[in-house]
Structure formats: structure tokens, C-alpha cells
Short mmCIF file of C-alpha atoms in Angstrom, two decimals:
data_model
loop_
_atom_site.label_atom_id
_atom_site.label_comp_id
_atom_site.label_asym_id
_atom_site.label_seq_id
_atom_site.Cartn_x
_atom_site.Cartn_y
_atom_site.Cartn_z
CA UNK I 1 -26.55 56.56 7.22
CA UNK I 2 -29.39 53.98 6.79
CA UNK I 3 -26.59 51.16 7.00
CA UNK I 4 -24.23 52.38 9.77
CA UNK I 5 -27.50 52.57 11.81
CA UNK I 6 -28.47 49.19 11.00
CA UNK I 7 -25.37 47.93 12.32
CA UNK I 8 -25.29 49.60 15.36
CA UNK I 9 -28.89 47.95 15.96
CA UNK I 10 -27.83 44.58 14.83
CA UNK I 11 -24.66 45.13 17.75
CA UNK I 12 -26.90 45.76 20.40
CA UNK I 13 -29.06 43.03 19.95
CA UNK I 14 -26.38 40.64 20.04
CA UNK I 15 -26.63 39.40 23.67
CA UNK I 16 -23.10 38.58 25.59
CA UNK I 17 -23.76 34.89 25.62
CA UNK I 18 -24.51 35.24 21.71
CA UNK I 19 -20.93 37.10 21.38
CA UNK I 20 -19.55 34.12 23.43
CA UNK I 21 -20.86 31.93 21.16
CA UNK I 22 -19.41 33.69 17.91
CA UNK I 23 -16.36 34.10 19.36
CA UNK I 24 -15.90 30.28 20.10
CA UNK I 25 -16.98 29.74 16.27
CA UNK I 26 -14.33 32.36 14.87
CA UNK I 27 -11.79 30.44 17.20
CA UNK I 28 -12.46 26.99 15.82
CA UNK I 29 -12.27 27.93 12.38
CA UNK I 30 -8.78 29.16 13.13
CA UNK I 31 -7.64 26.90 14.29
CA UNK I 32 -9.14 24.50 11.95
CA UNK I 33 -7.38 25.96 8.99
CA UNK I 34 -4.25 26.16 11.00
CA UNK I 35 -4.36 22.18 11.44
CA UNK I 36 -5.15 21.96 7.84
CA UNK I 37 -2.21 23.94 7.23
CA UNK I 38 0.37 22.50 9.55
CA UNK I 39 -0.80 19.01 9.78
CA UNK I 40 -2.37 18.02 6.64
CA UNK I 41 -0.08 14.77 6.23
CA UNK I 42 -0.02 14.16 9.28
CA UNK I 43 -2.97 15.20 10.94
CA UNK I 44 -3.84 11.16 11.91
CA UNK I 45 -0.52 11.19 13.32
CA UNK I 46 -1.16 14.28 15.17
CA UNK I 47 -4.01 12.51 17.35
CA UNK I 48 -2.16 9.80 17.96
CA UNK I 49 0.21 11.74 19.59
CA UNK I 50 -2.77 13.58 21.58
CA UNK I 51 -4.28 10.25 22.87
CA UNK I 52 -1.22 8.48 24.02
CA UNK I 53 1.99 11.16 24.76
CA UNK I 54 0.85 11.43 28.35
CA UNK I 55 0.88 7.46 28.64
CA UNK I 56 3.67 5.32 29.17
CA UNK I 57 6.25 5.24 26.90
CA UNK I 58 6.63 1.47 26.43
CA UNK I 59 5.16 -1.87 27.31
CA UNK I 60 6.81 -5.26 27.91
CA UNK I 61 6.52 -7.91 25.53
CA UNK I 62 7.50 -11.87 25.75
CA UNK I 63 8.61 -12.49 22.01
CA UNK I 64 11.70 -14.63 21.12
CA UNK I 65 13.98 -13.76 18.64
CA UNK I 66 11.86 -16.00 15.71
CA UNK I 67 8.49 -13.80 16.98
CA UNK I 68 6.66 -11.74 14.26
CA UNK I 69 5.37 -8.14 15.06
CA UNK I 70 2.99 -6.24 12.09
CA UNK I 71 1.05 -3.40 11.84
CA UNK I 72 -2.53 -4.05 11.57
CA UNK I 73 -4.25 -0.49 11.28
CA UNK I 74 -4.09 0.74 14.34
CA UNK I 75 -2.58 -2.25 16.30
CA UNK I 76 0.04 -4.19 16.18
CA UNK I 77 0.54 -7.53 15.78
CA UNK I 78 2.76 -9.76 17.88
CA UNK I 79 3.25 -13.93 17.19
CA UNK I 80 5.12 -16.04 19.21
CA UNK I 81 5.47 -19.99 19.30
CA UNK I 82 2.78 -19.85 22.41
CA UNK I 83 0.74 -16.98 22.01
CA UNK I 84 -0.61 -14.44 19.36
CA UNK I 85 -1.51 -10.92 20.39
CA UNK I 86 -3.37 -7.92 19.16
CA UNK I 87 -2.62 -5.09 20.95
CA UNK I 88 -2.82 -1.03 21.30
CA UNK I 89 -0.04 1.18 20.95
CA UNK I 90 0.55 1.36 24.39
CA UNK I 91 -0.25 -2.33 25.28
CA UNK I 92 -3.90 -3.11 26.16
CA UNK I 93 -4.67 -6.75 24.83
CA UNK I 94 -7.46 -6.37 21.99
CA UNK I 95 -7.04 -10.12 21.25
CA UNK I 96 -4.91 -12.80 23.13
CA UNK I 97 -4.78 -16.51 21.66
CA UNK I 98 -2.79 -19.10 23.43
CA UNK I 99 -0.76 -21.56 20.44
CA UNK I 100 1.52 -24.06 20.20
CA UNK I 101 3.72 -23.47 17.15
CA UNK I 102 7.35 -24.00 16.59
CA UNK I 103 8.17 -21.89 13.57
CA UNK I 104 4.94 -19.39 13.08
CA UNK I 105 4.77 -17.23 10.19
CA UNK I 106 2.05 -14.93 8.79
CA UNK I 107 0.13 -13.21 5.83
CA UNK I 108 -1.22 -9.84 6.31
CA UNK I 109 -3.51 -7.97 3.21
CA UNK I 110 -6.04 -5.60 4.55
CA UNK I 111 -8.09 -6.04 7.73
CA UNK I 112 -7.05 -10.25 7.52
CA UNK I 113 -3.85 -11.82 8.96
CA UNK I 114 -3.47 -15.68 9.00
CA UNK I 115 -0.93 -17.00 11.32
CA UNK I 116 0.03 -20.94 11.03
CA UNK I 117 3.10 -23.04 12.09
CA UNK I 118 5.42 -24.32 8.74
CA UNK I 119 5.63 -27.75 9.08
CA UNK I 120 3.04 -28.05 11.59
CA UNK I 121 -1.12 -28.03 11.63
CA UNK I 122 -2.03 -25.29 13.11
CA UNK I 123 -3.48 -21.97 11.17
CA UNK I 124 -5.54 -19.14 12.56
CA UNK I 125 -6.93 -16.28 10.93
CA UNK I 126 -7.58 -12.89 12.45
CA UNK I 127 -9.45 -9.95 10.67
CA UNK I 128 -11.62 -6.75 12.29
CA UNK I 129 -9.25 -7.31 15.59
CA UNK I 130 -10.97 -10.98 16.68
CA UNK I 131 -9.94 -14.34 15.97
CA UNK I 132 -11.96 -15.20 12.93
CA UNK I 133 -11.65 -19.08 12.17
CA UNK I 134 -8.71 -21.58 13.49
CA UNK I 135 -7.61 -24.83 11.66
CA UNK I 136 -5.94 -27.86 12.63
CA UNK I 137 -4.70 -30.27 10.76
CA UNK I 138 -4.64 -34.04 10.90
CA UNK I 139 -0.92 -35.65 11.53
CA UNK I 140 -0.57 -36.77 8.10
CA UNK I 141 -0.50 -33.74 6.97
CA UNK I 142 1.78 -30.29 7.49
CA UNK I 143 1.27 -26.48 6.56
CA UNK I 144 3.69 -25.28 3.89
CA UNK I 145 1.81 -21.60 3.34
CA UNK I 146 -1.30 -19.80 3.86
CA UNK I 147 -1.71 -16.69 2.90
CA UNK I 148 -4.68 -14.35 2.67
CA UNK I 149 -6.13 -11.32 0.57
CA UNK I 150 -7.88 -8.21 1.31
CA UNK I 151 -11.00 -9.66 1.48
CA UNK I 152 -10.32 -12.84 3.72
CA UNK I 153 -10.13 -15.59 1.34
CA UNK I 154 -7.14 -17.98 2.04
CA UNK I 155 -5.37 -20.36 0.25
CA UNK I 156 -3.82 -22.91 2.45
CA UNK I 157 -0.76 -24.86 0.34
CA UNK I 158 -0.21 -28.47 2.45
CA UNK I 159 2.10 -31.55 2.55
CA UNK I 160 -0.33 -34.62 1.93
CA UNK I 161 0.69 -37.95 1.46
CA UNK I 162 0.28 -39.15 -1.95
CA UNK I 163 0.54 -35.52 -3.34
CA UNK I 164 3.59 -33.31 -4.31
CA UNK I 165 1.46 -30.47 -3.75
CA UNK I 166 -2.01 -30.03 -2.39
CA UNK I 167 -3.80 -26.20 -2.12
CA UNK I 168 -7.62 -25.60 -0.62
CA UNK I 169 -9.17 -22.24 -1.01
CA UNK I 170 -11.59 -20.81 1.98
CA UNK I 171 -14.06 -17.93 1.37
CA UNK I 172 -14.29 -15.00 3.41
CA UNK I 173 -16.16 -17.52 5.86
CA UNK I 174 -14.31 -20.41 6.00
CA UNK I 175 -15.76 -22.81 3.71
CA UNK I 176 -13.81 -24.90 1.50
CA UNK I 177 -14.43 -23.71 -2.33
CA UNK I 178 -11.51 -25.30 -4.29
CA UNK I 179 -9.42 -28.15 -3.45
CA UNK I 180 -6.66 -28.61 -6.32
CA UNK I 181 -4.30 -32.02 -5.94
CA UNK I 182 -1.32 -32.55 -8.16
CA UNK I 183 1.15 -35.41 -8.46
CA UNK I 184 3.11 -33.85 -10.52
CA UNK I 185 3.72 -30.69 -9.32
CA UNK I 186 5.46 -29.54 -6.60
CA UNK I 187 3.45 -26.31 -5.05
CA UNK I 188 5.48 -23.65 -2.56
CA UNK I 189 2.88 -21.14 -2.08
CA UNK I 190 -0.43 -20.04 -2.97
CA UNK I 191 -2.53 -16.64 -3.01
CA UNK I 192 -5.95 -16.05 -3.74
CA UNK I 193 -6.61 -13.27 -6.40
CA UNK I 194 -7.63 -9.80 -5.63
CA UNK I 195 -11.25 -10.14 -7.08
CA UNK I 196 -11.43 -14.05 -5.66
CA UNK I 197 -12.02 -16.08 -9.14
CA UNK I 198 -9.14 -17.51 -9.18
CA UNK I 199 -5.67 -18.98 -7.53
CA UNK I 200 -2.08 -18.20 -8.52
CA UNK I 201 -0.05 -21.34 -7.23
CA UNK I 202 4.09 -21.06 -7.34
CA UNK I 203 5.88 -24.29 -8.60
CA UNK I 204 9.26 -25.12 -8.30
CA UNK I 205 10.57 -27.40 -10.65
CA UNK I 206 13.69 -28.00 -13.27
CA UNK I 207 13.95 -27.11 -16.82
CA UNK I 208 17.23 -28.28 -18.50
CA UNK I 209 19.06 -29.15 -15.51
CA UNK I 210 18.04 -25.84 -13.63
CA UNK I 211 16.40 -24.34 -10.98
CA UNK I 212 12.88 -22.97 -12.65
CA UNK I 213 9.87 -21.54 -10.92
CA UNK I 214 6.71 -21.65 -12.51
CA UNK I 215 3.44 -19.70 -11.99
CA UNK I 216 0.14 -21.86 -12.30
CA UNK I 217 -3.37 -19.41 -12.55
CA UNK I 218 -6.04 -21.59 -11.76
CA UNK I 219 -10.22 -20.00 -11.86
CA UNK I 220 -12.35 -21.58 -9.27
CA UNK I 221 -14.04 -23.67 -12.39
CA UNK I 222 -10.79 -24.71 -13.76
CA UNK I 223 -10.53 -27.06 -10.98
CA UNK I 224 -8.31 -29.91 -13.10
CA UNK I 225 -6.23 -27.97 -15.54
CA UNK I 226 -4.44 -24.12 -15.04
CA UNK I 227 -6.15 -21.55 -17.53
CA UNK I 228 -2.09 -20.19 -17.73
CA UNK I 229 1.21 -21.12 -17.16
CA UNK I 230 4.01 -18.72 -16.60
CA UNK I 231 7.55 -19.37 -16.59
CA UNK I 232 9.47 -17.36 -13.89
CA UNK I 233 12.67 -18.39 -14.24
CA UNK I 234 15.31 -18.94 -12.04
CA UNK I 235 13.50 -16.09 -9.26
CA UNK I 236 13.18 -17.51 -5.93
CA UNK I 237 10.00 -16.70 -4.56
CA UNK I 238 10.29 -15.16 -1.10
CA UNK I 239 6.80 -13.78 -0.31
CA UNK I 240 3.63 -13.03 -2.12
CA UNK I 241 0.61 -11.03 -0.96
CA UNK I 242 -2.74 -10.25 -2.79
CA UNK I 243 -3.89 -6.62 -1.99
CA UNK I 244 -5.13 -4.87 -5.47
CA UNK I 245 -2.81 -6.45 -7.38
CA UNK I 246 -0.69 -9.56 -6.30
CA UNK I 247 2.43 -8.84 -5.68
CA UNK I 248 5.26 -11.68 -5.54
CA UNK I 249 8.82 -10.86 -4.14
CA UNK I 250 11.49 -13.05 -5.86
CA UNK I 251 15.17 -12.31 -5.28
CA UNK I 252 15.92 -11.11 -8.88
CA UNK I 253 12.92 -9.34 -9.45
CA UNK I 254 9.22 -8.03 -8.48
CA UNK I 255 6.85 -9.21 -10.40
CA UNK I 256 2.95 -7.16 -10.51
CA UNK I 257 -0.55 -9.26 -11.90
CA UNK I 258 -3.58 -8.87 -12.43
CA UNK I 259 -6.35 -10.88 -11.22
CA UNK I 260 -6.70 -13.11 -14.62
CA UNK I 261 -3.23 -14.75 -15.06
CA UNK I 262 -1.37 -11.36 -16.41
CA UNK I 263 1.93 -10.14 -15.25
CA UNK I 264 1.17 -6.80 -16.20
CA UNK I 265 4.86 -5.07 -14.41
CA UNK I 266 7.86 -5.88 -12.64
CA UNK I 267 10.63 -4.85 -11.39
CA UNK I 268 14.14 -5.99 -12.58
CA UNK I 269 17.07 -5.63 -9.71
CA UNK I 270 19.52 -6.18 -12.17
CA UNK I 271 23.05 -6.39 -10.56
CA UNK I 272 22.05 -5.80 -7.25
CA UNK I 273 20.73 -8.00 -4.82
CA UNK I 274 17.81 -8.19 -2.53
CA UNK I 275 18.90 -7.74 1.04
CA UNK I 276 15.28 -7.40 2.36
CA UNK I 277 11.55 -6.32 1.28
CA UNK I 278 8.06 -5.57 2.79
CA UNK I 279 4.79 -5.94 0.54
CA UNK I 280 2.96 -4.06 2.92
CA UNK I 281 2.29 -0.84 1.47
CA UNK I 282 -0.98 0.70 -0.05
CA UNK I 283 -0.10 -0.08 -3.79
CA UNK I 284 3.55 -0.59 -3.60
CA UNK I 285 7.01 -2.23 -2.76
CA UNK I 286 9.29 -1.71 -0.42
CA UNK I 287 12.91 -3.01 -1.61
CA UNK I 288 16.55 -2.70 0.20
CA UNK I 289 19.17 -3.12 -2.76
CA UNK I 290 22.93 -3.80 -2.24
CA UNK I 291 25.66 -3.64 -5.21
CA UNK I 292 27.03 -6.37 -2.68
CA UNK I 293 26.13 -10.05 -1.37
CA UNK I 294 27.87 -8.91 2.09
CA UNK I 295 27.77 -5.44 2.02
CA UNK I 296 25.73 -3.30 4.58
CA UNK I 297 25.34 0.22 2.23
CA UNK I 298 22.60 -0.35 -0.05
CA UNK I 299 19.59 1.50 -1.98
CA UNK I 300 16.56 2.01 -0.68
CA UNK I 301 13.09 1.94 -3.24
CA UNK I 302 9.50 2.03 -3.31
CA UNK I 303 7.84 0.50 -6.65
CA UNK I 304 4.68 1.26 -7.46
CA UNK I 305 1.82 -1.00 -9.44
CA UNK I 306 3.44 0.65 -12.67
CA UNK I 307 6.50 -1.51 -11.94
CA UNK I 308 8.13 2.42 -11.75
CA UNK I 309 9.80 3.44 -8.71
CA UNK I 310 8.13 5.90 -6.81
CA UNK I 311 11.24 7.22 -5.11
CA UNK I 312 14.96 5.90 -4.09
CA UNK I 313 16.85 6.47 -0.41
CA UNK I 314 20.57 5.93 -0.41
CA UNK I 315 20.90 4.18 3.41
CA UNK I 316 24.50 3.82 4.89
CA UNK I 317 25.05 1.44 8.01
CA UNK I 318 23.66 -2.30 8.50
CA UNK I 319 20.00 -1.94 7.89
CA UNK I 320 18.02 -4.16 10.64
CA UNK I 321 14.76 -3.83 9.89
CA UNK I 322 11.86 -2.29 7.63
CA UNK I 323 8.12 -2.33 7.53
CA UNK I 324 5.93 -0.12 5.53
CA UNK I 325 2.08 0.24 5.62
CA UNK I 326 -0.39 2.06 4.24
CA UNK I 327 1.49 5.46 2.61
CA UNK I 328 4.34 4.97 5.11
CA UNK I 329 7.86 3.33 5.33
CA UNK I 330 9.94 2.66 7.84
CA UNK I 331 13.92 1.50 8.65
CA UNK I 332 15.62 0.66 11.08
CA UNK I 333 19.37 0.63 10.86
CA UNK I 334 21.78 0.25 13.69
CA UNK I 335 22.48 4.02 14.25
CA UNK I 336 18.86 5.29 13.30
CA UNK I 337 15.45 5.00 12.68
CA UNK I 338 14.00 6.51 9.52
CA UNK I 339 10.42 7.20 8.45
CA UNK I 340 9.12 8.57 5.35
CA UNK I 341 6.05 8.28 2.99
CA UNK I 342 6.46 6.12 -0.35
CA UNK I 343 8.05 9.08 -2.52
CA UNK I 344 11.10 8.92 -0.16
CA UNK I 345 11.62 12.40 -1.32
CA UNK I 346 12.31 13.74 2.62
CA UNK I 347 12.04 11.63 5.28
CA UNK I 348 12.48 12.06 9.15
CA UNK I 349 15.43 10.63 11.76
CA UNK I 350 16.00 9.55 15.20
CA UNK I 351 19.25 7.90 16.64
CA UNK I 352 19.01 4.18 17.58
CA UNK I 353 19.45 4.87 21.38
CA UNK I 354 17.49 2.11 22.90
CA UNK I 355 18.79 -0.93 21.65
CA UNK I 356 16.59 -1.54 18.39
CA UNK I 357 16.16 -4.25 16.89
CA UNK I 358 12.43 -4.25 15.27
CA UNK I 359 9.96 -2.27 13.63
CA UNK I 360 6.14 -2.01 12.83
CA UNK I 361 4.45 0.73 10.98
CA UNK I 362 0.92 2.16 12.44
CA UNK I 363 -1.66 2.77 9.83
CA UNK I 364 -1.34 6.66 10.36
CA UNK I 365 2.51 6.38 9.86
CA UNK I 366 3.37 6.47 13.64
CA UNK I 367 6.42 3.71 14.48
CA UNK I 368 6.50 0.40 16.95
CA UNK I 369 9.90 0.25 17.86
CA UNK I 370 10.73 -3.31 19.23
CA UNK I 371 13.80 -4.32 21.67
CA UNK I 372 14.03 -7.29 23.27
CA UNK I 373 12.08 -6.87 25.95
CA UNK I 374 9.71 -3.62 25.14
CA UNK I 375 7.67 -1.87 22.80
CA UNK I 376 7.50 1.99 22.57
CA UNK I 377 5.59 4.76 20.42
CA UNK I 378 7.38 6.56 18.01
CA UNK I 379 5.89 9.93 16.72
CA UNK I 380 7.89 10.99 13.37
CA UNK I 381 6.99 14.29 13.64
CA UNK I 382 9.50 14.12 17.07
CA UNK I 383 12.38 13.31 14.38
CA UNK I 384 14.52 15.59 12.66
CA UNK I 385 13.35 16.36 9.04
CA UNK I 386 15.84 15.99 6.16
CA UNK I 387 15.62 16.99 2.42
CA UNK I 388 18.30 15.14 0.43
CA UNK I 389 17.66 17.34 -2.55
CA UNK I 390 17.81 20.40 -0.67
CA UNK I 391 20.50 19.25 0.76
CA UNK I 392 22.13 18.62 -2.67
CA UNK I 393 21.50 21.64 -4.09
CA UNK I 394 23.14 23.62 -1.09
CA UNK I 395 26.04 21.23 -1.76
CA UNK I 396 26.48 22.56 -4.86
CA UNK I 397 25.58 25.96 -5.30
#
């Protein structure tokens, strides 16, 4: 009896703007657990889709068809031969930079992108959505490669007269730190190590009357002589990036290292061959695998640092495009656009309607989708959701 009259005290001292108040709690911890529930891998996704579904749906671009587009976090990317842009998902400019480069390429690893013209002198690094450093060259010499890693050291690879292949290393604020010359030596490409002490360089060469690449590790002290030398082969080296591991893409296999000179996994294709690949991804690889030189069907798999696949994606149709980052992949074939996370166990579609032809991947797994004269949003939540194994098992039962 004591109790029950206890209560009915405590009720009548709650005022009506103190039952307001409790009420609005016991509301937001609904709904809380309800978005914890129904959005849980994709609740960054989710707020996207809150900020920017009541904005336009696209934006004009000016690219040509050699311009670059990336995912940078929560921008994206776009580099032309004039101009290099950072810029929202709907549009707004976070960085414009005027250029004059007539075949631009770029590195990506983290927050750090360097742009720079092959064959020409111009190189600019952007990180933390500014233009960080720029570098010019002098006429006697010509950019081969830059690349940078997750914590904005760069390795620039050059043509210099008197060298076969010359590579400097910048620090996180552009300072020169290493400058190795060789005679010798050929040099394609260059990447700065994950925990910057040292430099892997890539080396074409022959060996027997063949095609053979080889991998130089150079410390920062070891500024005359490589502390290892790797043979890799016959693989053509197609692109390299230095984000937790280093990762180098070759066209008969993956190859995984450490930071000291180790290969310590790869990834053999076997008898298939590499149609395209994206080193984007938060701790893996993003492969497109054809039993065919000039077929269009083809495999799609994610590898992890293990050298194991994480998952595989059977894809029918000419594949146009993919681009993974963070958790996230994305393709692009000419029929549909597909989005998934790394374990490519289900993955979400949308038909091609809009004349396609490029791709970006947001850092919360929302989609650029790139024509050839806009950009729009893509929300894969707005696709429809398919299960291969489910749909599998139904197959068979």
C-alpha cells in the first residue's frame, strides 16, 4: 500500500512540461535503437542521403575522356589537363587549381593525392581538401611517377639526363630526404613505405633474354646500395599504392609487403587475366578476372592483406568501370551499376539508364556516377538488394 501510494505521489509531482520532456527522451531512444537496427551498415550512408536528396540531382563537369575522378572521403576528385578539382557531392568547389598537363595521372593513399603530368614537370599534391605543395620541374627533366602514402610522403621517380633512373623522397612537408641516382638501373615507379624508413623502387630489366621486373628496397640510410633485391618476374607492374601494407598490381599477380623489404602474400591469377583493378580499398584488392584476353564475362574478387580472397562476384556484360574505397566496391557495367561491401556476399543494383560511363566511391559507400557531361549521387540503399546464395539455394531446393 506504502508503494502504490508512493507512486501516485511521484505522478503528481511530475509537472506537464516534465512529462513533455520524458516523453521526448522515450521517443529518441526509439528511435535510436531503430536506426541501430535498420541502418547499422549504413547509417553514414543514411545521412548522406538526409543532407543532399532534396538537392539537385547532378552537376556539370568539364572532363575529357583522359580526366581522372576519385573518391577522397567525402569528395570527389576530378583531374583534367587544365584544371584539378575537389568538390562536394553535389558540386560546390572545395579546391580549384588551374594546370597545364597533357597526360595527368594520380596517387591516392589516405587523406594525400598527388597529381603530376607523365612526361611533363608538373606535380601537385593535395591532402586535408587544400593544395598542399606543387612542383615543377626544370626542362631537362620529365615525371615518370609519383606516388604517395597515407601519411604524405612521396616518392617522385624522374627522367634525368645522365641517369637511367633517378627517385627523390619528400616528407610529409615537402623536404627532400633521399635522393637515389642509378646508371644502371632503369626505375618505373616508386612508393614510399607504410612506416616511411624506407623506398620500394620497381626495375625493369632482362634476365636471359626476357622481360624481368625487379623490386629494389632501399632504407633512408641505405642511400648507395638496396638492403634487398626481389625478383618479380615477368609481372608487369601496373599500379602500386602504400596504405598499411604496399600493395603492387602486376598483370599476373598481386603481390602484399611489409614495410622492411618482405613480400609477405600475393595473389596468383593463374589462367585468367587481369581486365582491370582498384587498390583503393581499406586493406584490400579489388580485381576483375576474365578466363579470356577479349572476353567481357569475367570474375569479380576482393583480396585481402592475407593474400585470401575475401569474397568473389560472377559479373556478366562489358564491365566499364570500378572503384572501391574504404569497405565499399563499386562496378559499373554497361547495363548496371553494382555496389557492395568487400565480402561481395550480397550486393545492390541499378540499371545503367543515364549513359554511364564512370564511377567514384564516397567514403560512406554512397556512388559518383560520371557521364560525359554530369555527375549525380547515387544512394545504394535506392538499389535493389540481391543474395546470390539465397538465390542459389532457392535454385535448388
Amino acid at each position: 500500500m506504502n508503494k502504490l501510494n508512493k507512486l501516485q505521489d511521484l505522478k503528481t509531482t511530475l509537472t506537464q512540461k516534465q512529462r513533455i520532456i520524458l516523453l521526448v527522451v522515450a521517443v529518441v531512444v526509439v528511435l535510436g535503437a531503430l536506426t541501430a537496427t535498420v541502418f547499422r551498415d549504413n547509417a553514414a550512408s543514411f545521412l548522406r542521403w538526409m543532407t543532399y536528396s532534396q538537392k539537385d540531382d547532378d552537376f556539370p563537369h568539364n572532363a575529357q575522356s583522359n580526366s581522372l575522378f576519385l573518391g577522397m572521403g567525402d569528395d570527389l576528385l576530378i583531374c583534367t589537363q587544365t584544371q584539378i578539382q575537389l568538390v562536394s557531392p553535389t558540386g560546390t568547389a572545395r579546391l580549384k587549381e588551374t594546370v597545364n598537363m597533357s597526360s595527368p595521372a594520380l596517387n591516392a593513399s589516405g587523406d594525400y593525392a598527388v597529381v603530376y603530368d607523365v612526361g611533363g614537370q608538373e606535380l601537385n599534391v593535395i591532402g586535408q581538401g587544400a593544395l598542399l605543395h606543387k612542383l615543377s620541374l626544370s626542362e631537362e627533366e620529365s615525371l615518370l611517377c609519383a606516388t604517395v602514402n597515407e601519411k604524405g610522403w612521396v616518392a617522385v621517380t624522374s627522367k634525368v639526363s645522365g641517369y637511367k633512373g633517378v627517385v627523390t623522397v619528400y616528407n610529409r612537408d615537402f623536404e627532400a630526404v633521399l635522393t637515389i641516382r642509378l646508371s644502371s638501373r632503369y626505375i618505373s615507379d616508386a612508393v614510399v613505405t607504410p612506416d616511411c624508413r624506407g623506398v620500394y623502387l620497381i626495375s625493369p630489366g632482362q634476365a636471359e633474354g626476357a622481360f624481368e621486373n625487379t623490386l629494389l628496397y632501399y632504407t633512408l640510410s641505405s642511400r648507395e646500395e638496396p638492403t634487398r633485391t626481389i625478383s618479380l618476374g615477368s609481372n608487369v607492374v601496373l599500379s602500386i599504392r602504400s596504405a598499411g601494407r604496399c600493395w603492387i598490381l602486376g598483370d599476373k599477380s598481386l603481390l602484399i609487403l611489409d614495410s622492411s623489404g618482405v613480400i609477405t602474400s600475393s595473389y596468383d591469377y593463374d589462367d585468367q587475366y587481369l581486365k582491370m583493378g582498384s587498390l583503393q580499398g581499406n586493406g584490400f584488392a579489388t580485381l576483375f578476372l576474365s578466363t579470356s584476353s577479349s572476353g567481357t564475362a569475367g570474375t569479380l574478387v576482393t583480396v585481402g592483406t592475407d593474400g585470401k580472397p575475401y569474397g568473389e562476384l560472377a559479373l556478366d556484360g562489358q564491365t566499364l568501370a570500378l572503384a572501391a574505397q574504404g569497405h565499399k566496391v563499386a562496378v559499373l557495367t554497361t547495363s548496371e551499376v553494382i555496389s557492395a561491401d568487400r565480402k561481395l556476399d550480397s550486393y545492390t543494383t541499378s540499371p545503367n539508364q543515364r549513359g554511364v560511363r564512370n564511377l567514384a566511391v564516397y567514403e560512406d559507400g554512397s556512388v559518383a556516377l560520371i557521364n560525359s557531361a554530369a555527375v549525380s549521387l547515387y544512394f545504394p540503399s535506392n538499389g535493389t538488394k540481391v543474395d546470390p546464395k539465397a538465390d542459389s539455394s532457392e535454385g535448388t531446393s
